[in-house]
mmCIF file of C-alpha atoms in Angstrom:
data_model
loop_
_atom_site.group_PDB
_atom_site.id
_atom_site.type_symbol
_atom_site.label_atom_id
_atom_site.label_comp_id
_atom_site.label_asym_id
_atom_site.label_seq_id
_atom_site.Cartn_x
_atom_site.Cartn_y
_atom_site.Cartn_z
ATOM 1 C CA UNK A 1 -34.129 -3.720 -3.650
ATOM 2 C CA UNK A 2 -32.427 -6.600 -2.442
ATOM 3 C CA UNK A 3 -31.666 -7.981 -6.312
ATOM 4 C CA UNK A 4 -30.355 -4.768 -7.290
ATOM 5 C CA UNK A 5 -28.039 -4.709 -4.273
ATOM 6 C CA UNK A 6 -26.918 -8.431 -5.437
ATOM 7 C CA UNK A 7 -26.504 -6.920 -8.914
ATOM 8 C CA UNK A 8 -24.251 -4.003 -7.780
ATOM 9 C CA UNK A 9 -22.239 -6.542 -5.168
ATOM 10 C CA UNK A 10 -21.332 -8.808 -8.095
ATOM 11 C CA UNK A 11 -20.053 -6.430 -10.186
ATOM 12 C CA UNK A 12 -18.297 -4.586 -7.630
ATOM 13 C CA UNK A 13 -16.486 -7.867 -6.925
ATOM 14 C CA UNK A 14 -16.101 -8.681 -10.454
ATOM 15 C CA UNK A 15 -14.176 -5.387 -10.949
ATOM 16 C CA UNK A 16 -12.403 -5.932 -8.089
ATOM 17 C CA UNK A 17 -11.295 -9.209 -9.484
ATOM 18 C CA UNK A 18 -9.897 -8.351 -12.233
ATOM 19 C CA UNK A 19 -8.173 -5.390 -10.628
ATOM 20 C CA UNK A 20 -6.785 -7.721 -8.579
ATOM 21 C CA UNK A 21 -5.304 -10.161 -10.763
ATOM 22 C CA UNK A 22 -3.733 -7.034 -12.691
ATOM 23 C CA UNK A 23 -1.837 -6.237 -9.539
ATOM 24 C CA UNK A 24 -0.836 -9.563 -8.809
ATOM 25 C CA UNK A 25 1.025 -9.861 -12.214
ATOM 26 C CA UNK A 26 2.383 -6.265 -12.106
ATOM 27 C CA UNK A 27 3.791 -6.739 -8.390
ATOM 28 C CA UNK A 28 5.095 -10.257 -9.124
ATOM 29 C CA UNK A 29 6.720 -8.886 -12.398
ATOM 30 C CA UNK A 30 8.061 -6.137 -10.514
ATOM 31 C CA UNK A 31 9.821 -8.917 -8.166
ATOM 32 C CA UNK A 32 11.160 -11.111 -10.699
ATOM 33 C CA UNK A 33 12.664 -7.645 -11.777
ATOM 34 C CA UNK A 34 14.501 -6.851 -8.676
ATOM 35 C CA UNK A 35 15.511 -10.665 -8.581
ATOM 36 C CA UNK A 36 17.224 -10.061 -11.477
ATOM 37 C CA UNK A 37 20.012 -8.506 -9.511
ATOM 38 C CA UNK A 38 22.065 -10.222 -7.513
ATOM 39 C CA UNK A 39 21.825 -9.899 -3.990
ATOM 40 C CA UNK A 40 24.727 -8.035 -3.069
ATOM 41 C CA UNK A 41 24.182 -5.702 -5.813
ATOM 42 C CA UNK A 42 20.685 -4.384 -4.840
ATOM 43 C CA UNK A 43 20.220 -0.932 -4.503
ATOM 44 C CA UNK A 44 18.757 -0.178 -1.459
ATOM 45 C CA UNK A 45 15.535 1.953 -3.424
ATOM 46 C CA UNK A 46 14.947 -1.909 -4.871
ATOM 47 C CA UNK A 47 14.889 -3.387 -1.157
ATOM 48 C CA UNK A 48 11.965 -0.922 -0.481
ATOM 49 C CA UNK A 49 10.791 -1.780 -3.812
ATOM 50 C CA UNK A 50 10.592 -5.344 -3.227
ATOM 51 C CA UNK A 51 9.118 -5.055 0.488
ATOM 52 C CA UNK A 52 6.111 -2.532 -1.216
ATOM 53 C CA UNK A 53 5.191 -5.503 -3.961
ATOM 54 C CA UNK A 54 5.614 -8.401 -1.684
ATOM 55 C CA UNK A 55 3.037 -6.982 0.346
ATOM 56 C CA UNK A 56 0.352 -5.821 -2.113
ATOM 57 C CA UNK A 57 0.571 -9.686 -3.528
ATOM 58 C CA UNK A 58 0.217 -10.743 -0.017
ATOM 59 C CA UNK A 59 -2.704 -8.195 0.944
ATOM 60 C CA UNK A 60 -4.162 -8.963 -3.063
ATOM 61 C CA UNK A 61 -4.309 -12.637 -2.611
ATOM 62 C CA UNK A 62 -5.744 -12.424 0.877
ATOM 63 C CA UNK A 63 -8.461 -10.231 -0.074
ATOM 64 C CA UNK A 64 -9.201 -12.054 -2.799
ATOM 65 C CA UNK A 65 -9.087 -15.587 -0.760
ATOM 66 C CA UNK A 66 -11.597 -13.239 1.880
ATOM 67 C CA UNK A 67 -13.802 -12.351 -0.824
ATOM 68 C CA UNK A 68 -14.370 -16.201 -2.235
ATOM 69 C CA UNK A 69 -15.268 -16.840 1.331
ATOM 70 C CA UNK A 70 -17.464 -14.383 1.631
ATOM 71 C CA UNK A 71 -19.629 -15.357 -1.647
ATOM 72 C CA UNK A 72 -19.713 -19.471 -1.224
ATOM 73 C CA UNK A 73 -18.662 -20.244 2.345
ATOM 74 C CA UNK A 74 -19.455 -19.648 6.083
ATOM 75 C CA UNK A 75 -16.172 -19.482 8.526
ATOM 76 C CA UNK A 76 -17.415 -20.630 11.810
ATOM 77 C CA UNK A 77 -14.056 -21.301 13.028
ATOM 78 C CA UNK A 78 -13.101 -17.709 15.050
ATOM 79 C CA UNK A 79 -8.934 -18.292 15.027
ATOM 80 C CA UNK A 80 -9.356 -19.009 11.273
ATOM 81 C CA UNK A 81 -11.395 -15.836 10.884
ATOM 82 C CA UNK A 82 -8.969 -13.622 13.164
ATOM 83 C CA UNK A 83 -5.981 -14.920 11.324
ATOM 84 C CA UNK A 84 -7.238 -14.134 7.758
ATOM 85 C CA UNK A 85 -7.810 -10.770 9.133
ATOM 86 C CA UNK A 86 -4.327 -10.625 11.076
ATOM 87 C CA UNK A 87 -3.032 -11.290 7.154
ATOM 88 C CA UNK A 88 -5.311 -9.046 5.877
ATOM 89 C CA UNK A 89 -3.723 -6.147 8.048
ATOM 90 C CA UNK A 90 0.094 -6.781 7.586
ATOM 91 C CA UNK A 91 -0.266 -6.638 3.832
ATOM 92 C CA UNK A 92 -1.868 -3.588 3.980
ATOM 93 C CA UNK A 93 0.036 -2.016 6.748
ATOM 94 C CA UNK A 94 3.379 -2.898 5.100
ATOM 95 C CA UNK A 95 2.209 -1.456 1.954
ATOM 96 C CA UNK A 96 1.555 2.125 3.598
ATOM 97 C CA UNK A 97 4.712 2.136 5.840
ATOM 98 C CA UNK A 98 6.758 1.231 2.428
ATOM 99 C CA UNK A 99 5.034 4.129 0.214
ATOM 100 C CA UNK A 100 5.947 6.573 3.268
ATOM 101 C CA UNK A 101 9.430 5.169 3.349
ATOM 102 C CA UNK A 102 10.048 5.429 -0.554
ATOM 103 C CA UNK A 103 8.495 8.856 -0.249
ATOM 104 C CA UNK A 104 10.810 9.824 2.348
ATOM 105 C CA UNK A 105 13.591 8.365 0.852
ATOM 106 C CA UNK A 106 12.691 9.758 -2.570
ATOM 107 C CA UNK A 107 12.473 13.889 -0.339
ATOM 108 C CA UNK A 108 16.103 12.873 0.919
ATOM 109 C CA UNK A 109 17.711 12.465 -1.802
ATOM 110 C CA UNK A 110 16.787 15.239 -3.819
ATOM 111 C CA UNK A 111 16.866 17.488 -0.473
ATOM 112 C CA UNK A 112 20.333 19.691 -0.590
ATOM 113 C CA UNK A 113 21.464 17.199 -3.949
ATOM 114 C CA UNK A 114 23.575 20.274 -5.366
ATOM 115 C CA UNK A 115 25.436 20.357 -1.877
ATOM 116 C CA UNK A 116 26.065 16.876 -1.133
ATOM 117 C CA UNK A 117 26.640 15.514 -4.498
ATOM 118 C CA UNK A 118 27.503 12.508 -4.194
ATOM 119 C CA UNK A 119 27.579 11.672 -0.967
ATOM 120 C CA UNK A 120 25.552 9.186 0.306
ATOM 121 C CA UNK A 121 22.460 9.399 2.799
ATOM 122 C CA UNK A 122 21.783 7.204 5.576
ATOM 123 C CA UNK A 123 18.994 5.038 3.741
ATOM 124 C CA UNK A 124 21.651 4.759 0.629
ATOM 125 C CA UNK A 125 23.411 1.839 2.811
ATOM 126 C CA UNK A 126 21.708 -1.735 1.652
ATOM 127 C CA UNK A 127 22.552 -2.870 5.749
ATOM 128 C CA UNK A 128 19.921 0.438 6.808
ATOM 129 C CA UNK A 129 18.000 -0.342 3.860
ATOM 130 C CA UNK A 130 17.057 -4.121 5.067
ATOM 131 C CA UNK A 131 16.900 -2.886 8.673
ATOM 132 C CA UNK A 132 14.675 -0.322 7.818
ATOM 133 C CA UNK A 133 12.120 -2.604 5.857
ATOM 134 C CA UNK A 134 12.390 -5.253 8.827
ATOM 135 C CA UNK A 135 11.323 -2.093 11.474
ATOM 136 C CA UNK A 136 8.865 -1.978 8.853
ATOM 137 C CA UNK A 137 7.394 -5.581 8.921
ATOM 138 C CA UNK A 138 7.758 -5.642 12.513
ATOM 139 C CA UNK A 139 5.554 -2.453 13.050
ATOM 140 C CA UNK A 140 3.040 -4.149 10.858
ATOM 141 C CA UNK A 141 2.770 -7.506 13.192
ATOM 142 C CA UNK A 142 2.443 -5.312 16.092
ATOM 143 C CA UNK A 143 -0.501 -2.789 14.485
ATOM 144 C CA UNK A 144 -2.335 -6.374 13.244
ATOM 145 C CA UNK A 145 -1.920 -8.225 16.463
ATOM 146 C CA UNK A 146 -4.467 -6.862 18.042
ATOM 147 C CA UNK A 147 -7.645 -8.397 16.019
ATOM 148 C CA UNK A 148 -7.003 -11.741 18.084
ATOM 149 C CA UNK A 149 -7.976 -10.082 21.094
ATOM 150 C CA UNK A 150 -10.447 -7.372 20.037
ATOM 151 C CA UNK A 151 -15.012 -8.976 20.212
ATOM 152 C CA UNK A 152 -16.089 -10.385 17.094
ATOM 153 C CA UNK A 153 -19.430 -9.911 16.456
ATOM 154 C CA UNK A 154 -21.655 -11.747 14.185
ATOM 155 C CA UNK A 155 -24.276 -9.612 13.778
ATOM 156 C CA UNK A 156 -23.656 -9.751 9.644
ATOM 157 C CA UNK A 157 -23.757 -13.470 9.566
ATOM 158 C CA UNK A 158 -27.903 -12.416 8.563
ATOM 159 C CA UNK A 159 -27.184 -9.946 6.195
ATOM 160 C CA UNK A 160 -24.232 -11.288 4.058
ATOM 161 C CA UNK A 161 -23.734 -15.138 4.839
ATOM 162 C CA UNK A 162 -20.609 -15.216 6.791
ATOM 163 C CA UNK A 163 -19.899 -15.085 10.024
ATOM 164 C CA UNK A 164 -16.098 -13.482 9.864
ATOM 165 C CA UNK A 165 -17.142 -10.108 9.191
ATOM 166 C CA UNK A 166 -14.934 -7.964 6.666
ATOM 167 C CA UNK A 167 -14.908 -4.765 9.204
ATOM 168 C CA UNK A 168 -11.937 -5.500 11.258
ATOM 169 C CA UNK A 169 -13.129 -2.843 13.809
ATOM 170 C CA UNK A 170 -16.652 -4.775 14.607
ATOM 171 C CA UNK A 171 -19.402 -3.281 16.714
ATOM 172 C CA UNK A 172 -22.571 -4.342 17.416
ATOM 173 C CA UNK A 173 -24.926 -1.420 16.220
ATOM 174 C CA UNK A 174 -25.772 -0.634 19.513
ATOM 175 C CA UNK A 175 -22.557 -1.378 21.509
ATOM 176 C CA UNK A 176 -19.112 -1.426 21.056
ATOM 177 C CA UNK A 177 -16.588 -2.749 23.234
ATOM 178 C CA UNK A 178 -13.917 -0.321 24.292
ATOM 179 C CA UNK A 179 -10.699 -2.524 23.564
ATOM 180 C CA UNK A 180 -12.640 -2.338 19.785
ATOM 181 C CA UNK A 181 -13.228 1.421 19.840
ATOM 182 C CA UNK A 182 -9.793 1.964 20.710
ATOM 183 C CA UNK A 183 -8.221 -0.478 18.315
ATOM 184 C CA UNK A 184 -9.892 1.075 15.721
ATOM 185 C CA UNK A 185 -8.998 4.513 16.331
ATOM 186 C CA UNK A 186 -4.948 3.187 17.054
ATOM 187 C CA UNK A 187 -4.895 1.896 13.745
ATOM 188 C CA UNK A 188 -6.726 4.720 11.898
ATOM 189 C CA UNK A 189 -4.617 7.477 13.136
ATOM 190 C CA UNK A 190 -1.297 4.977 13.115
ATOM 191 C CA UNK A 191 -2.058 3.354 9.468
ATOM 192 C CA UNK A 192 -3.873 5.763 7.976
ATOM 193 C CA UNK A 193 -3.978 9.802 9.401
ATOM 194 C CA UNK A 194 -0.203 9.727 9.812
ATOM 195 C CA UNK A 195 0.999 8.056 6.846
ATOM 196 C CA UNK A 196 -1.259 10.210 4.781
ATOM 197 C CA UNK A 197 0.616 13.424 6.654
ATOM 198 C CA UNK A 198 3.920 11.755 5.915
ATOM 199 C CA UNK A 199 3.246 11.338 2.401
ATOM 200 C CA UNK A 200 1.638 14.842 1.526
ATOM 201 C CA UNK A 201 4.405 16.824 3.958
ATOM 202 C CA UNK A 202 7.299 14.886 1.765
ATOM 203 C CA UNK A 203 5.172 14.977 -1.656
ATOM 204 C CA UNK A 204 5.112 18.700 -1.145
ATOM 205 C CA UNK A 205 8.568 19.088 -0.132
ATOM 206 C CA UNK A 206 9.962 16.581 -3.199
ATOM 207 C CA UNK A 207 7.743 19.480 -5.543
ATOM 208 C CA UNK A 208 9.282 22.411 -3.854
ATOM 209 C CA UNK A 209 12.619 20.957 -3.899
ATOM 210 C CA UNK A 210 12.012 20.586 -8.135
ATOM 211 C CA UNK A 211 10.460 24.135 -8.445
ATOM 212 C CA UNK A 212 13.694 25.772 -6.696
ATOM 213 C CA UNK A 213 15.973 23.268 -9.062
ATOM 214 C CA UNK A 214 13.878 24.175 -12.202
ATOM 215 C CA UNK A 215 16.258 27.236 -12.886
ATOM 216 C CA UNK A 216 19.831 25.265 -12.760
ATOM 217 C CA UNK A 217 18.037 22.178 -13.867
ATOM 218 C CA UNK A 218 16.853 23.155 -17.453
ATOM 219 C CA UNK A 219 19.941 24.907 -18.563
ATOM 220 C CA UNK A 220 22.222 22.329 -17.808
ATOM 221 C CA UNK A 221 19.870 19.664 -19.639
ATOM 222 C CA UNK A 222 19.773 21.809 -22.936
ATOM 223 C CA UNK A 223 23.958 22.907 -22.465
ATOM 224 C CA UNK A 224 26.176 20.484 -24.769
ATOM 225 C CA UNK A 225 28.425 18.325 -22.182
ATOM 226 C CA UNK A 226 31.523 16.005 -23.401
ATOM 227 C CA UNK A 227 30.694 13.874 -26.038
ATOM 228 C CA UNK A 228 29.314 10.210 -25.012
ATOM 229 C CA UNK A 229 28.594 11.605 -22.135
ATOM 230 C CA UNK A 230 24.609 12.129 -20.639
ATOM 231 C CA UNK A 231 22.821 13.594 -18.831
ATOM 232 C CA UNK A 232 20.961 11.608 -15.643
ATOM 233 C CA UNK A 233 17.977 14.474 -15.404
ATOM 234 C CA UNK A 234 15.816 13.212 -17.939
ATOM 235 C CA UNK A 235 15.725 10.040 -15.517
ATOM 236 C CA UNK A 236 16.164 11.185 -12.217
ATOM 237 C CA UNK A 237 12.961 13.223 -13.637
ATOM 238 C CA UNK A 238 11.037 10.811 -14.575
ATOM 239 C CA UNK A 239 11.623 8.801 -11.531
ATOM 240 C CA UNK A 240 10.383 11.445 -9.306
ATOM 241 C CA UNK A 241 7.224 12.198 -11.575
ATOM 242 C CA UNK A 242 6.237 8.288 -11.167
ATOM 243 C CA UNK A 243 6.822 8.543 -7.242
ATOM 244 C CA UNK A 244 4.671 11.702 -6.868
ATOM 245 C CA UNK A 245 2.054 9.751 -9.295
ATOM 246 C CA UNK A 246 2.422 7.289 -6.903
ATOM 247 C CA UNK A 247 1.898 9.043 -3.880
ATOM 248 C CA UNK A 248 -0.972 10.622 -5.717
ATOM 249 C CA UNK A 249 -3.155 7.900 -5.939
ATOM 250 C CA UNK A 250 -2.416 6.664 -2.376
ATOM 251 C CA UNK A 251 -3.196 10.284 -0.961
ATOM 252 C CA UNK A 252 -7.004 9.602 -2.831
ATOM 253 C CA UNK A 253 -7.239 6.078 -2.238
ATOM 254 C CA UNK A 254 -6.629 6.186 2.175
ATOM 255 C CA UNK A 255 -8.187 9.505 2.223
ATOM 256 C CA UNK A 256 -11.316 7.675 0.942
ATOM 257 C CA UNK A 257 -10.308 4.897 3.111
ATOM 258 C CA UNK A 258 -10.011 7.208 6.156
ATOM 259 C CA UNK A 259 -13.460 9.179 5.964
ATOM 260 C CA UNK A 260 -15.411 5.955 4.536
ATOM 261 C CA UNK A 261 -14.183 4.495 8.345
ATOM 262 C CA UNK A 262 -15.535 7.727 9.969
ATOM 263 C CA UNK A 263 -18.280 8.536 7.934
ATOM 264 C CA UNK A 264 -20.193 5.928 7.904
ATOM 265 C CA UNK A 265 -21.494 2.291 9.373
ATOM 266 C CA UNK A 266 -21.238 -1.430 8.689
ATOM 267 C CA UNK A 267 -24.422 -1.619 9.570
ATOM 268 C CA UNK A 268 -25.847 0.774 7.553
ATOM 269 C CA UNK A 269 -24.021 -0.095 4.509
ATOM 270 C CA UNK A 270 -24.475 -3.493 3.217
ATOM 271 C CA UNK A 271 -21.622 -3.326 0.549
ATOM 272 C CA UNK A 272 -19.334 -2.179 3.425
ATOM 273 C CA UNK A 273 -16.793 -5.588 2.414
ATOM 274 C CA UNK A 274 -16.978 -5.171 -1.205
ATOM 275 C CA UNK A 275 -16.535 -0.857 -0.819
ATOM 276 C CA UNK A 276 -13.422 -1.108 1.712
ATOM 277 C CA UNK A 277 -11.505 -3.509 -0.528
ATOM 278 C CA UNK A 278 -11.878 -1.603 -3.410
ATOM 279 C CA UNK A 279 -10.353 1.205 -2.529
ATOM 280 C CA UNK A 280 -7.911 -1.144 -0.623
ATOM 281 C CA UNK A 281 -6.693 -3.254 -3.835
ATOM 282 C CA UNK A 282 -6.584 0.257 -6.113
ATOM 283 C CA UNK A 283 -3.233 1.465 -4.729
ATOM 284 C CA UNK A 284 -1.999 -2.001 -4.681
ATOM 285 C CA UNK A 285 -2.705 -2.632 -8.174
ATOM 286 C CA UNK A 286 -1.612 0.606 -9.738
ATOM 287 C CA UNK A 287 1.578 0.933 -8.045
ATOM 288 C CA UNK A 288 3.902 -1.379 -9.403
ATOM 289 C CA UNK A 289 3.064 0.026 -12.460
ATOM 290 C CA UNK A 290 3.856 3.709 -11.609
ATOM 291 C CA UNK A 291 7.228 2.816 -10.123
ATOM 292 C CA UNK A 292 7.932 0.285 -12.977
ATOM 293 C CA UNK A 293 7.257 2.642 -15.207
ATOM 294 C CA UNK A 294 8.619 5.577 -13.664
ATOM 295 C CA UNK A 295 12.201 3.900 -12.948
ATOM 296 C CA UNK A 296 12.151 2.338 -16.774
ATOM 297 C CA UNK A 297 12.323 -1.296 -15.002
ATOM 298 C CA UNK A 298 9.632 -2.707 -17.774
ATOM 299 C CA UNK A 299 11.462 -2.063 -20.667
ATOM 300 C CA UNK A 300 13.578 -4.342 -23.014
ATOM 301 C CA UNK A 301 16.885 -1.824 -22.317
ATOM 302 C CA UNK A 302 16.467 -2.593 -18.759
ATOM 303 C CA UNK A 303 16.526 -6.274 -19.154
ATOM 304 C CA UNK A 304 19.591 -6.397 -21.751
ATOM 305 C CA UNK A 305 21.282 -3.865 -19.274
ATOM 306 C CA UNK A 306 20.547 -6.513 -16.644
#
């Protein structure tokens, strides 16, 4: 039993691995991207761009420095193993509060477009666009602060060879500290049960918004404008289509994430490390390449346009 639960752990991590190291060159390619533009001239979409794949490489390269610890080593040192966890949380904190903003963002824009034309919104401003992403960075600290004060336990240093557990919420099996407890259920409904709201509520509201458009939208793609001139649908299309792909597979990814927390055990389940950051490292792998894709920033036009 105990071989075939090695067997399943290392390919689970090997997977993992290699999912990983896809993200990390999709979300650093999708910065060198953004840093093509110059400063002044980013568009304050990029800005939450940028903040979403800075912290999937910083959550993807902490996990996977967590995970090499967790196969070779022992961390007996409690700060170290508190800080690696305290890193572990911003990147993935920051990552959710960035998908909701984008998704927001994405809802506000297309909200009442026929009305306002081309007037801006309040996130269209780089100076609310920065300020925004710092709120969000900030709100991340504060939500991952808390593991330097919550009990560690080492109860798995027997059953997995490490004592800095990868369940951030630890328990004993039969007793659980109340500053723990209450961490844990903070951080599920902050992180997790409202973002996921956030992101269906404005998902839902982005399709509506195209259903209702559908009608003017399709005539006035297949009318014949000025020539030279053409039409932005096609693209303002397809960028929606990659942000509600987007928002798709972070809707199944923290849902899993959510009831896998409630569900079920550390204790009970000795792949409990290897499980959570898999479904962790999915939506930080895949989304660069949705919004890359989505937004045409991959492609050789974008570059000579650039």
């Amino acid at each position: 039993m105990a071989k075939i639960e090695y067997k399943t752990r290392i390919i689970l991590v090997t997977i993992r691995f290699v999912m990983s190291l896809i993200g990390i060159m999709g979300n650093m390619f999708l910065v060198f991207v953004i840093f093509q533009t110059k400063i002044s001239r980013i568009k304050s979409f990029e800005v939450f761009l940028l903040g979403l794949a800075v912290s999937n490489l910083e959550e993807l390269v902490v996990v996977d420095f967590y995970e090499v610890i967790m196969l070779i080593g022992h961390i007996q040192n409690s700060l170290l193993c508190r800080t690696m966890m305290f890193l572990n949380l911003l990147g993935e904190v920051s990552s959710i509060l960035f998908t909701v903003l984008i998704c927001v963002f994405r809802y506000q824009k297309l909200r009442d477009a026929e009305k306002r034309g081309n007037a801006p919104i309040f996130l269209d401003s780089r100076k609310s666009a920065w300020v925004v992403s710092g709120l969000c960075m900030f709100l991340s600290v504060m939500l991952g602060l808390p593991v330097y004060f919550v009990r560690i336990d080492t109860h798995v240093e027997a059953d997995n060879g490490t004592s800095c557990s990868p369940d951030f919420f630890q328990c004993h099996e039969h007793f659980c500290p109340p500053r723990n407890r209450f961490y844990k259920y903070l951080f599920l409904v902050s992180c997790n049960l409202l973002p996921l709201l956030a992101v269906t509520v404005s998902s839902s509201l982005i399709i509506k918004v195209l259903l209702g458009q559908k009608r003017v939208v399709a005539p006035a793609l297949g009318a014949s404008g000025p020539p030279g001139k053409k039409s932005k649908g096609p693209r303002l299309q397809r960028s929606t289509v990659g942000i509600l792909t987007a928002m798709g597979v972070f809707q199944i990814d923290w849902t899993m994430y959510l009831v896998f927390h409630l569900a079920f055990s550390p204790v009970n389940v000795p792949l409990w490390g290897d499980i959570e950051f898999f479904i962790t490292t999915s939506y930080t792998t895949l989304s660069p390449y949705v919004y890359g894709i989505g937004y045409d920033l991959f492609s050789l036009r974008y570059f000579i346009k650039r």
